[in-house]
Amino acid sequence: MAKLQGIILLNSGVAELQIVDGSGHKIETVKREYSENDLELRHFSTEVMQRALSQLQRFQQLLRDYDVTTVRLFGSENLSKMPNAVYFVDQVENVTGLTLRWLNANQENYYRQLALRMHEQKVLSGGNAFVLGVSSTRIDLSYFENEQFKFSQHSAIGPVRLTQSIRKMTAEITQISDLVPEFINSKLADFWHMLPPFQQADSVVLLGADVLNNVFLAHQSSVAITKKDVENLVANFTRMNNQAISEEYTIDDKDIWMIYMEAVLVLNVMSAVSAKKLHISNLTVLDGLVVKDTTAQQDIITAARGIADRYMVEDKHREIVLQYAWRLFDRLKKIHRLDARDRLLLGGAALTHDVGSFINSQRHYQYSEEILEGIDFHGLSTSEQRMIAAIARYHSAETPDNALRATNEFSPRQRIRIAKMAALLRLADALDDSRLQKITKLTVSVQAEKVVVTGHTSLDLQLEIYVFTDKARFFEAVFGMPIVLKRQGKRG
């Protein structure tokens, strides 16, 4: 029998398990609740913690039955933000021996889209489409043109957060059905204002709207409906009482508010992007976690370009720095011993290292770090995003030695990786210090006692050689080998 692996995801109140084979085909899927009300789950009570641990142990028994030895355990961002989440992580490891890895919301959005590409690629083909990812406390709106990812943006407004806010108003406001659309409009006003340009898209793909799925999906995995269908649902929920709604749609009373909130939210998005069609899918974050990731580099680099555009980074310089950084990385593999994921992080830093100039060109590297730590970075873990911010911080004059040693934010291994990538980025940036893209070809030769970088050009490279020599000191300190830049080519 082919080797199997198990992937477990803990959401707010729900534990999910998938067992897959080496090709990613599902062998078993299990979903169990360990808390009855997502709205009330704001911390891990002893009872909830014990239920979750008990469910994990049941999953482990099932995994043993299938002879699964490779198990990965993930937790949602909402769980990670609970005040006593750190104790829960420790309890999980003590009881099950599993290491719980937290996902952030950007990763959750990324993995939902990864699942969509794997299982329902056709909904993104043949034109433009938006993908709306819904979680309890936020929405993520991503835009695709002819199957290619273009951008993703989020708003901290989700059905659970909306419901909690509206409930606080019910004591003073009677016409709730009139209030909800207006309240959502007010919360999303800045979101629409900041959305990057896009082409007309006729459809929205909806992922993660669990309770709304109960109304439209029935026993299907996906369904295509129209905006009018959603409008009719909202109108019925507005005029009918809870008992009538429950009987008409075969849903629990406790889900009515959440369904209404999700439907109004979806309508707002469809109206804002002028979409007439809605494709609803039951694909989840877990479905993406079991997929072999083949789109990371393209999508994350696209996201980095979007960030650079937002902060008006000069495009010719950033693209040539990316080209140089990857060239140095690829030719110096035996020296730096970094992996493919590090190459991706270096690329993200190369494209975004100058975003701080949007605030002030003086000491812009400090502002770059602050910006990159605070924004959403599609597909990256929180740790990876902070690493990119640190690499951008140290691409200029400062060295990361003292600052990185003084913080507990990074492990010793991460600090070394940051230093290595910062050293490479410094040199890549120096190769275009004039911002004139003088070098037409770059060659790298690793010799016994030094590394020689040759810039082929018909132009003068005095400035680039001077700055490169200055920044090469940090490279030598990190790698224990000098590196020099030489010019080659007839002068024009």
Short mmCIF file of C-alpha atoms in Angstrom, two decimals:
data_model
loop_
_atom_site.label_atom_id
_atom_site.label_comp_id
_atom_site.label_asym_id
_atom_site.label_seq_id
_atom_site.Cartn_x
_atom_site.Cartn_y
_atom_site.Cartn_z
CA MET A 1 0.00 0.00 0.00
CA ALA A 2 1.25 3.48 -0.90
CA LYS A 3 2.55 5.58 1.98
CA LEU A 4 -0.21 7.70 3.49
CA GLN A 5 -0.07 10.99 5.37
CA GLY A 6 -2.51 12.71 7.67
CA ILE A 7 -3.22 16.44 7.87
CA ILE A 8 -5.24 17.87 10.77
CA LEU A 9 -6.64 21.40 10.97
CA LEU A 10 -8.09 22.91 14.12
CA ASN A 11 -10.55 25.73 13.46
CA SER A 12 -12.69 27.59 15.99
CA GLY A 13 -14.76 24.79 17.46
CA VAL A 14 -14.08 22.26 14.68
CA ALA A 15 -11.36 19.67 14.09
CA GLU A 16 -10.83 18.26 10.60
CA LEU A 17 -8.69 15.36 9.38
CA GLN A 18 -7.77 14.23 5.90
CA ILE A 19 -5.79 11.10 5.07
CA VAL A 20 -4.26 11.22 1.60
CA ASP A 21 -1.95 9.05 -0.48
CA GLY A 22 1.28 10.13 -2.13
CA SER A 23 -0.63 11.61 -5.07
CA GLY A 24 -2.88 13.69 -2.83
CA HIS A 25 -5.98 11.55 -3.35
CA LYS A 26 -8.33 11.52 -0.36
CA ILE A 27 -8.58 8.23 1.49
CA GLU A 28 -10.55 9.45 4.50
CA THR A 29 -12.09 12.76 5.61
CA VAL A 30 -13.40 13.38 9.12
CA LYS A 31 -14.88 16.56 10.61
CA ARG A 32 -15.87 16.86 14.28
CA GLU A 33 -17.07 19.73 16.45
CA TYR A 34 -15.46 20.24 19.85
CA SER A 35 -17.29 23.47 20.74
CA GLU A 36 -20.94 24.18 20.03
CA ASN A 37 -20.82 27.92 19.39
CA ASP A 38 -18.11 29.67 17.40
CA LEU A 39 -19.44 33.04 18.58
CA GLU A 40 -18.72 32.22 22.20
CA LEU A 41 -15.32 30.55 21.73
CA ARG A 42 -13.04 33.40 22.78
CA HIS A 43 -10.60 31.44 24.90
CA PHE A 44 -9.70 27.82 25.61
CA SER A 45 -11.69 26.84 28.67
CA THR A 46 -10.58 23.66 30.38
CA GLU A 47 -13.64 21.88 29.00
CA VAL A 48 -13.07 23.01 25.41
CA MET A 49 -9.37 22.20 25.64
CA GLN A 50 -10.12 18.69 26.85
CA ARG A 51 -12.65 18.15 24.07
CA ALA A 52 -10.15 19.27 21.45
CA LEU A 53 -7.42 17.04 22.87
CA SER A 54 -9.82 14.11 23.04
CA GLN A 55 -10.72 14.61 19.39
CA LEU A 56 -7.06 14.71 18.41
CA GLN A 57 -6.54 11.40 20.20
CA ARG A 58 -9.45 9.88 18.26
CA PHE A 59 -7.86 11.11 15.06
CA GLN A 60 -4.58 9.51 16.10
CA GLN A 61 -6.30 6.17 16.61
CA LEU A 62 -7.80 6.39 13.12
CA LEU A 63 -4.37 7.29 11.73
CA ARG A 64 -2.89 4.22 13.42
CA ASP A 65 -5.63 2.07 11.90
CA TYR A 66 -4.50 3.29 8.48
CA ASP A 67 -0.84 2.86 9.43
CA VAL A 68 -0.16 6.57 8.91
CA THR A 69 3.12 7.73 10.43
CA THR A 70 3.48 11.17 8.80
CA VAL A 71 1.09 13.62 10.47
CA ARG A 72 0.96 17.41 10.24
CA LEU A 73 -1.15 19.50 12.61
CA PHE A 74 -2.21 23.08 11.90
CA GLY A 75 -4.31 25.64 13.77
CA SER A 76 -6.27 28.61 12.41
CA GLU A 77 -5.34 32.22 13.06
CA ASN A 78 -8.47 32.74 15.15
CA LEU A 79 -7.37 30.02 17.57
CA SER A 80 -3.82 31.38 17.72
CA LYS A 81 -5.12 34.74 18.94
CA MET A 82 -6.86 33.33 22.00
CA PRO A 83 -5.22 34.58 25.20
CA ASN A 84 -4.24 31.10 26.41
CA ALA A 85 -3.33 29.63 23.00
CA VAL A 86 0.29 29.12 24.07
CA TYR A 87 -0.86 26.76 26.85
CA PHE A 88 -3.00 24.83 24.39
CA VAL A 89 0.03 24.28 22.12
CA ASP A 90 1.94 22.85 25.07
CA GLN A 91 -0.98 20.59 26.04
CA VAL A 92 -1.27 19.30 22.48
CA GLU A 93 2.40 18.33 22.43
CA ASN A 94 2.24 16.74 25.89
CA VAL A 95 -0.86 14.66 25.16
CA THR A 96 -0.39 13.76 21.49
CA GLY A 97 3.28 14.33 20.74
CA LEU A 98 2.26 16.51 17.77
CA THR A 99 3.62 19.97 17.05
CA LEU A 100 0.87 22.51 16.38
CA ARG A 101 1.77 25.05 13.70
CA TRP A 102 -0.33 28.19 13.47
CA LEU A 103 -1.50 29.48 10.12
CA ASN A 104 -2.10 33.18 9.63
CA ALA A 105 -5.09 34.47 7.67
CA ASN A 106 -2.98 35.18 4.57
CA GLN A 107 -1.94 31.53 4.47
CA GLU A 108 -5.51 30.37 5.00
CA ASN A 109 -6.61 32.42 2.01
CA TYR A 110 -3.69 31.11 -0.03
CA TYR A 111 -4.45 27.45 0.73
CA ARG A 112 -8.13 27.85 -0.10
CA GLN A 113 -7.10 29.20 -3.50
CA LEU A 114 -4.59 26.40 -3.94
CA ALA A 115 -7.39 23.89 -3.42
CA LEU A 116 -9.56 25.74 -5.93
CA ARG A 117 -6.82 25.60 -8.56
CA MET A 118 -6.36 21.89 -8.01
CA HIS A 119 -9.99 20.78 -7.87
CA GLU A 120 -12.01 23.42 -9.73
CA GLN A 121 -9.57 25.15 -12.05
CA LYS A 122 -12.28 25.64 -14.69
CA VAL A 123 -14.03 28.36 -12.66
CA LEU A 124 -10.94 30.57 -13.10
CA SER A 125 -10.48 29.89 -16.80
CA GLY A 126 -11.85 31.77 -19.76
CA GLY A 127 -11.88 35.26 -18.30
CA ASN A 128 -11.64 37.27 -15.10
CA ALA A 129 -12.92 36.23 -11.68
CA PHE A 130 -12.83 37.25 -8.06
CA VAL A 131 -12.35 34.71 -5.28
CA LEU A 132 -13.98 35.69 -2.00
CA GLY A 133 -12.62 33.84 1.02
CA VAL A 134 -14.71 34.12 4.18
CA SER A 135 -13.53 33.40 7.70
CA SER A 136 -15.24 34.28 10.95
CA THR A 137 -13.49 37.63 11.41
CA ARG A 138 -12.37 38.73 7.93
CA ILE A 139 -12.85 38.46 4.20
CA ASP A 140 -10.14 38.08 1.55
CA LEU A 141 -10.83 39.17 -2.01
CA SER A 142 -8.44 37.92 -4.69
CA TYR A 143 -8.53 38.73 -8.38
CA PHE A 144 -7.57 36.42 -11.26
CA GLU A 145 -7.16 37.18 -14.96
CA ASN A 146 -7.25 34.10 -17.20
CA GLU A 147 -6.29 31.83 -14.29
CA GLN A 148 -3.37 34.07 -13.26
CA PHE A 149 -3.34 35.52 -9.75
CA LYS A 150 -3.13 39.33 -9.77
CA PHE A 151 -3.77 40.57 -6.23
CA SER A 152 -5.38 39.83 -2.90
CA GLN A 153 -6.71 42.24 -0.30
CA HIS A 154 -8.49 41.71 3.00
CA SER A 155 -10.87 43.51 5.33
CA ALA A 156 -11.22 42.73 9.03
CA ILE A 157 -14.93 42.15 8.66
CA GLY A 158 -16.38 38.64 8.80
CA PRO A 159 -19.77 37.12 9.65
CA VAL A 160 -18.89 36.35 13.27
CA ARG A 161 -17.41 39.79 13.88
CA LEU A 162 -20.40 41.38 12.14
CA THR A 163 -22.87 39.38 14.20
CA GLN A 164 -21.14 40.34 17.42
CA SER A 165 -21.21 44.03 16.45
CA ILE A 166 -24.86 43.97 15.35
CA ARG A 167 -25.96 42.21 18.52
CA LYS A 168 -24.53 45.07 20.56
CA MET A 169 -26.81 47.46 18.67
CA THR A 170 -30.05 45.50 18.90
CA ALA A 171 -31.03 47.03 22.23
CA GLU A 172 -31.24 50.50 20.69
CA ILE A 173 -32.05 49.83 17.02
CA THR A 174 -35.27 48.17 15.88
CA GLN A 175 -34.92 48.02 12.09
CA ILE A 176 -32.02 45.58 11.99
CA SER A 177 -32.68 44.53 8.39
CA ASP A 178 -32.12 48.14 7.28
CA LEU A 179 -29.08 48.56 9.50
CA VAL A 180 -27.05 45.54 8.37
CA PRO A 181 -26.41 46.52 4.70
CA GLU A 182 -25.61 50.10 5.72
CA PHE A 183 -23.29 48.93 8.49
CA ILE A 184 -21.43 46.61 6.09
CA ASN A 185 -21.15 49.40 3.51
CA SER A 186 -19.57 51.69 6.08
CA LYS A 187 -17.02 49.03 7.10
CA LEU A 188 -16.02 48.26 3.50
CA ALA A 189 -15.84 51.82 2.15
CA ASP A 190 -12.06 52.14 2.55
CA PHE A 191 -11.60 48.57 1.33
CA TRP A 192 -13.10 49.40 -2.06
CA HIS A 193 -11.23 52.67 -2.24
CA MET A 194 -7.88 50.90 -1.83
CA LEU A 195 -8.58 48.00 -4.21
CA PRO A 196 -6.06 47.86 -7.10
CA PRO A 197 -7.35 48.32 -10.67
CA PHE A 198 -9.10 45.33 -12.25
CA GLN A 199 -10.94 44.34 -15.41
CA GLN A 200 -14.64 43.55 -15.53
CA ALA A 201 -15.33 40.19 -13.88
CA ASP A 202 -18.68 38.50 -14.31
CA SER A 203 -18.36 36.01 -11.46
CA VAL A 204 -17.32 35.64 -7.84
CA VAL A 205 -16.11 32.33 -6.40
CA LEU A 206 -17.12 31.91 -2.76
CA LEU A 207 -14.97 29.85 -0.38
CA GLY A 208 -15.24 29.33 3.37
CA ALA A 209 -18.87 30.43 3.84
CA ASP A 210 -19.77 27.33 5.82
CA VAL A 211 -23.29 28.22 6.95
CA LEU A 212 -24.32 29.74 3.62
CA ASN A 213 -23.15 26.51 2.01
CA ASN A 214 -25.88 24.71 3.97
CA VAL A 215 -28.52 26.65 2.07
CA PHE A 216 -27.24 26.32 -1.49
CA LEU A 217 -24.99 23.27 -1.67
CA ALA A 218 -27.15 20.55 -0.08
CA HIS A 219 -25.07 17.42 -0.82
CA GLN A 220 -23.13 18.93 -3.73
CA SER A 221 -19.50 20.00 -3.57
CA SER A 222 -20.15 23.15 -5.59
CA VAL A 223 -22.98 25.03 -7.29
CA ALA A 224 -23.39 28.02 -9.60
CA ILE A 225 -26.14 30.53 -8.80
CA THR A 226 -26.96 34.12 -9.69
CA LYS A 227 -26.93 37.36 -7.77
CA LYS A 228 -30.73 37.27 -7.91
CA ASP A 229 -30.75 34.00 -5.97
CA VAL A 230 -28.81 35.63 -3.14
CA GLU A 231 -31.06 38.70 -3.22
CA ASN A 232 -34.13 36.46 -2.89
CA LEU A 233 -32.56 34.69 0.10
CA VAL A 234 -31.88 38.00 1.85
CA ALA A 235 -35.42 39.22 1.12
CA ASN A 236 -36.93 36.02 2.54
CA PHE A 237 -34.84 36.18 5.68
CA THR A 238 -35.93 39.79 6.14
CA ARG A 239 -39.67 39.18 5.90
CA MET A 240 -39.97 35.69 7.48
CA ASN A 241 -39.72 34.77 11.16
CA ASN A 242 -37.11 32.36 12.44
CA GLN A 243 -39.40 29.36 12.58
CA ALA A 244 -40.55 29.86 8.99
CA ILE A 245 -36.94 30.32 7.83
CA SER A 246 -35.82 27.19 9.65
CA GLU A 247 -38.59 25.11 8.09
CA GLU A 248 -38.22 26.58 4.61
CA TYR A 249 -34.46 26.11 4.36
CA THR A 250 -34.00 23.16 6.78
CA ILE A 251 -31.45 24.97 8.92
CA ASP A 252 -30.90 25.38 12.67
CA ASP A 253 -32.19 28.50 14.37
CA LYS A 254 -28.68 29.28 15.64
CA ASP A 255 -27.38 29.55 12.05
CA ILE A 256 -29.97 32.03 10.78
CA TRP A 257 -28.11 35.19 11.79
CA MET A 258 -24.82 33.92 10.37
CA ILE A 259 -26.41 32.91 7.06
CA TYR A 260 -28.05 36.32 6.77
CA MET A 261 -24.76 38.09 7.50
CA GLU A 262 -22.83 36.02 4.97
CA ALA A 263 -25.50 36.57 2.31
CA VAL A 264 -25.56 40.36 2.78
CA LEU A 265 -21.77 40.42 2.77
CA VAL A 266 -21.64 38.44 -0.48
CA LEU A 267 -24.21 40.76 -2.06
CA ASN A 268 -22.12 43.78 -1.13
CA VAL A 269 -19.05 42.27 -2.79
CA MET A 270 -20.93 41.21 -5.93
CA SER A 271 -22.43 44.68 -6.30
CA ALA A 272 -19.08 46.41 -5.80
CA VAL A 273 -17.35 44.36 -8.55
CA SER A 274 -20.48 44.22 -10.78
CA ALA A 275 -20.62 40.42 -10.76
CA LYS A 276 -23.82 38.64 -11.74
CA LYS A 277 -22.81 35.03 -11.05
CA LEU A 278 -21.73 33.29 -7.85
CA HIS A 279 -19.89 29.97 -7.74
CA ILE A 280 -20.08 28.42 -4.27
CA SER A 281 -17.63 25.67 -3.31
CA ASN A 282 -17.13 23.66 -0.14
CA LEU A 283 -13.35 23.55 -0.61
CA THR A 284 -11.50 24.42 2.59
CA VAL A 285 -8.09 25.42 3.89
CA LEU A 286 -7.46 21.75 4.67
CA ASP A 287 -8.06 20.83 1.02
CA GLY A 288 -5.23 23.19 0.12
CA LEU A 289 -2.89 21.94 2.83
CA VAL A 290 -2.89 18.44 1.31
CA VAL A 291 -2.07 19.75 -2.18
CA LYS A 292 1.51 19.82 -3.44
CA ASP A 293 2.26 23.53 -3.80
CA THR A 294 3.40 24.33 -7.35
CA THR A 295 2.26 27.96 -7.54
CA ALA A 296 4.03 29.53 -4.53
CA GLN A 297 6.80 31.31 -6.36
CA GLN A 298 4.62 32.84 -9.08
CA ASP A 299 1.84 34.00 -6.75
CA ILE A 300 4.06 35.30 -3.96
CA ILE A 301 6.30 37.18 -6.38
CA THR A 302 3.16 38.66 -7.96
CA ALA A 303 2.00 39.72 -4.49
CA ALA A 304 5.41 41.31 -3.84
CA ARG A 305 5.13 43.29 -7.08
CA GLY A 306 1.69 44.46 -5.97
CA ILE A 307 3.12 45.72 -2.67
CA ALA A 308 5.92 47.49 -4.53
CA ASP A 309 3.38 49.12 -6.86
CA ARG A 310 1.29 50.29 -3.91
CA TYR A 311 4.31 52.07 -2.43
CA MET A 312 5.50 53.40 -5.80
CA VAL A 313 8.80 51.53 -5.95
CA GLU A 314 10.58 52.27 -9.24
CA ASP A 315 9.89 49.22 -11.39
CA LYS A 316 13.07 49.02 -13.51
CA HIS A 317 15.34 49.08 -10.47
CA ARG A 318 13.36 46.53 -8.47
CA GLU A 319 13.17 44.10 -11.41
CA ILE A 320 16.90 44.27 -12.16
CA VAL A 321 17.69 43.82 -8.45
CA LEU A 322 15.46 40.73 -8.45
CA GLN A 323 17.31 39.41 -11.51
CA TYR A 324 20.73 40.05 -9.95
CA ALA A 325 19.74 38.63 -6.55
CA TRP A 326 18.53 35.38 -8.07
CA ARG A 327 21.59 35.18 -10.30
CA LEU A 328 23.89 35.50 -7.30
CA PHE A 329 21.76 33.02 -5.34
CA ASP A 330 21.82 30.41 -8.09
CA ARG A 331 25.55 30.68 -8.80
CA LEU A 332 26.58 30.65 -5.13
CA LYS A 333 24.52 27.69 -3.89
CA LYS A 334 27.53 25.75 -2.68
CA ILE A 335 28.57 28.72 -0.55
CA HIS A 336 25.28 29.80 1.02
CA ARG A 337 23.51 26.36 1.23
CA LEU A 338 20.08 27.98 1.30
CA ASP A 339 16.99 26.29 -0.14
CA ALA A 340 14.28 27.08 -2.71
CA ARG A 341 12.04 28.71 -0.11
CA ASP A 342 14.88 31.06 0.82
CA ARG A 343 15.25 31.95 -2.87
CA LEU A 344 11.59 32.92 -2.87
CA LEU A 345 11.98 35.08 0.26
CA LEU A 346 15.02 36.76 -1.28
CA GLY A 347 12.91 37.53 -4.36
CA GLY A 348 10.17 39.05 -2.24
CA ALA A 349 12.71 41.21 -0.42
CA ALA A 350 14.36 42.27 -3.69
CA LEU A 351 11.06 43.59 -5.05
CA THR A 352 9.98 45.36 -1.86
CA HIS A 353 13.22 46.52 -0.21
CA ASP A 354 12.62 50.16 -1.18
CA VAL A 355 8.98 50.52 -0.08
CA GLY A 356 10.13 52.69 2.83
CA SER A 357 11.05 55.48 0.40
CA PHE A 358 7.32 56.10 0.10
CA ILE A 359 7.56 57.62 3.60
CA ASN A 360 11.06 59.10 3.51
CA SER A 361 14.09 58.31 1.36
CA GLN A 362 16.34 59.03 4.33
CA ARG A 363 16.76 55.86 6.40
CA HIS A 364 14.17 54.32 4.10
CA TYR A 365 15.34 50.82 5.06
CA GLN A 366 13.89 51.30 8.56
CA TYR A 367 10.54 52.34 7.12
CA SER A 368 10.69 49.39 4.72
CA GLU A 369 10.92 47.04 7.69
CA GLU A 370 7.98 48.69 9.44
CA ILE A 371 5.79 48.59 6.32
CA LEU A 372 6.62 44.98 5.46
CA GLU A 373 5.94 43.82 9.01
CA GLY A 374 2.52 45.48 9.04
CA ILE A 375 0.99 44.62 5.66
CA ASP A 376 -0.62 41.45 4.35
CA PHE A 377 1.79 39.30 2.33
CA HIS A 378 -0.10 36.68 0.35
CA GLY A 379 0.93 33.09 1.06
CA LEU A 380 3.67 33.73 3.62
CA SER A 381 3.78 32.65 7.22
CA THR A 382 4.13 35.37 9.85
CA SER A 383 7.73 34.32 10.44
CA GLU A 384 8.56 34.45 6.72
CA GLN A 385 7.02 37.89 6.38
CA ARG A 386 9.11 39.17 9.28
CA MET A 387 12.20 37.65 7.69
CA ILE A 388 11.54 39.56 4.45
CA ALA A 389 11.09 42.73 6.50
CA ALA A 390 14.42 42.12 8.24
CA ILE A 391 16.22 41.40 4.95
CA ALA A 392 14.85 44.67 3.54
CA ARG A 393 15.96 46.49 6.69
CA TYR A 394 19.55 45.35 6.31
CA HIS A 395 19.95 45.74 2.54
CA SER A 396 21.57 49.13 3.04
CA ALA A 397 24.16 50.45 5.50
CA GLU A 398 23.28 48.70 8.76
CA THR A 399 24.30 45.15 9.58
CA PRO A 400 21.96 42.72 11.31
CA ASP A 401 24.54 41.38 13.77
CA ASN A 402 23.60 43.17 16.99
CA ALA A 403 19.91 43.81 16.30
CA LEU A 404 19.08 40.22 15.34
CA ARG A 405 21.11 38.80 18.22
CA ALA A 406 19.16 40.93 20.69
CA THR A 407 15.69 39.76 19.64
CA ASN A 408 13.93 36.51 20.45
CA GLU A 409 11.77 36.91 17.34
CA PHE A 410 14.08 34.72 15.23
CA SER A 411 15.78 31.43 15.95
CA PRO A 412 19.57 31.20 15.51
CA ARG A 413 19.00 29.35 12.23
CA GLN A 414 16.65 32.07 10.98
CA ARG A 415 19.13 34.79 11.94
CA ILE A 416 21.81 33.12 9.82
CA ARG A 417 19.42 32.81 6.87
CA ILE A 418 18.48 36.49 7.16
CA ALA A 419 22.14 37.53 7.25
CA LYS A 420 22.96 35.44 4.18
CA MET A 421 20.04 36.77 2.14
CA ALA A 422 20.69 40.36 3.27
CA ALA A 423 24.31 39.99 2.12
CA LEU A 424 23.15 38.82 -1.33
CA LEU A 425 20.53 41.57 -1.61
CA ARG A 426 23.09 44.25 -0.72
CA LEU A 427 25.27 43.20 -3.62
CA ALA A 428 22.33 42.93 -6.03
CA ASP A 429 21.27 46.46 -5.06
CA ALA A 430 24.83 47.77 -5.48
CA LEU A 431 24.96 46.41 -9.04
CA ASP A 432 22.34 49.00 -9.98
CA ASP A 433 23.36 51.78 -7.61
CA SER A 434 23.17 54.34 -10.42
CA ARG A 435 19.61 53.20 -11.23
CA LEU A 436 20.63 53.11 -14.90
CA GLN A 437 20.61 49.32 -15.44
CA LYS A 438 24.08 49.48 -17.03
CA ILE A 439 24.93 45.77 -16.85
CA THR A 440 23.62 43.71 -19.77
CA LYS A 441 25.02 40.38 -18.58
CA LEU A 442 26.19 39.20 -15.16
CA THR A 443 28.55 36.28 -14.66
CA VAL A 444 29.67 34.80 -11.34
CA SER A 445 32.82 32.74 -10.91
CA VAL A 446 33.65 30.94 -7.65
CA GLN A 447 37.43 30.67 -7.39
CA ALA A 448 39.60 29.06 -4.74
CA GLU A 449 40.09 32.18 -2.64
CA LYS A 450 37.40 34.60 -3.81
CA VAL A 451 34.23 35.11 -5.83
CA VAL A 452 34.48 37.23 -8.98
CA VAL A 453 31.36 38.93 -10.34
CA THR A 454 31.73 40.33 -13.84
CA GLY A 455 29.43 42.98 -15.19
CA HIS A 456 29.33 43.03 -18.97
CA THR A 457 28.62 46.54 -20.21
CA SER A 458 29.76 49.27 -22.58
CA LEU A 459 29.20 51.87 -19.86
CA ASP A 460 31.30 53.03 -16.95
CA LEU A 461 30.88 51.05 -13.68
CA GLN A 462 32.97 53.15 -11.29
CA LEU A 463 30.02 53.93 -9.01
CA GLU A 464 28.77 50.35 -8.97
CA ILE A 465 32.26 48.97 -8.26
CA TYR A 466 32.78 51.45 -5.41
CA VAL A 467 29.45 50.67 -3.73
CA PHE A 468 29.80 46.93 -4.40
CA THR A 469 33.25 46.91 -2.75
CA ASP A 470 31.82 48.67 0.30
CA LYS A 471 28.89 46.28 0.64
CA ALA A 472 31.07 43.24 -0.06
CA ARG A 473 32.55 43.56 3.45
CA PHE A 474 29.37 42.16 4.95
CA PHE A 475 29.33 39.30 2.42
CA GLU A 476 32.89 38.38 3.43
CA ALA A 477 31.96 38.54 7.12
CA VAL A 478 29.00 36.19 6.60
CA PHE A 479 30.53 33.69 4.16
CA GLY A 480 34.22 33.94 4.98
CA MET A 481 35.16 34.66 1.37
CA PRO A 482 35.85 37.95 -0.42
CA ILE A 483 33.79 38.91 -3.45
CA VAL A 484 34.78 41.47 -6.09
CA LEU A 485 33.09 43.16 -9.05
CA LYS A 486 34.88 43.60 -12.36
CA ARG A 487 33.83 45.28 -15.57
CA GLN A 488 34.13 43.68 -18.99
CA GLY A 489 33.26 45.08 -22.42
CA LYS A 490 34.26 47.74 -24.89
CA ARG A 491 33.36 51.26 -23.88
CA GLY A 492 30.70 52.85 -26.01
#
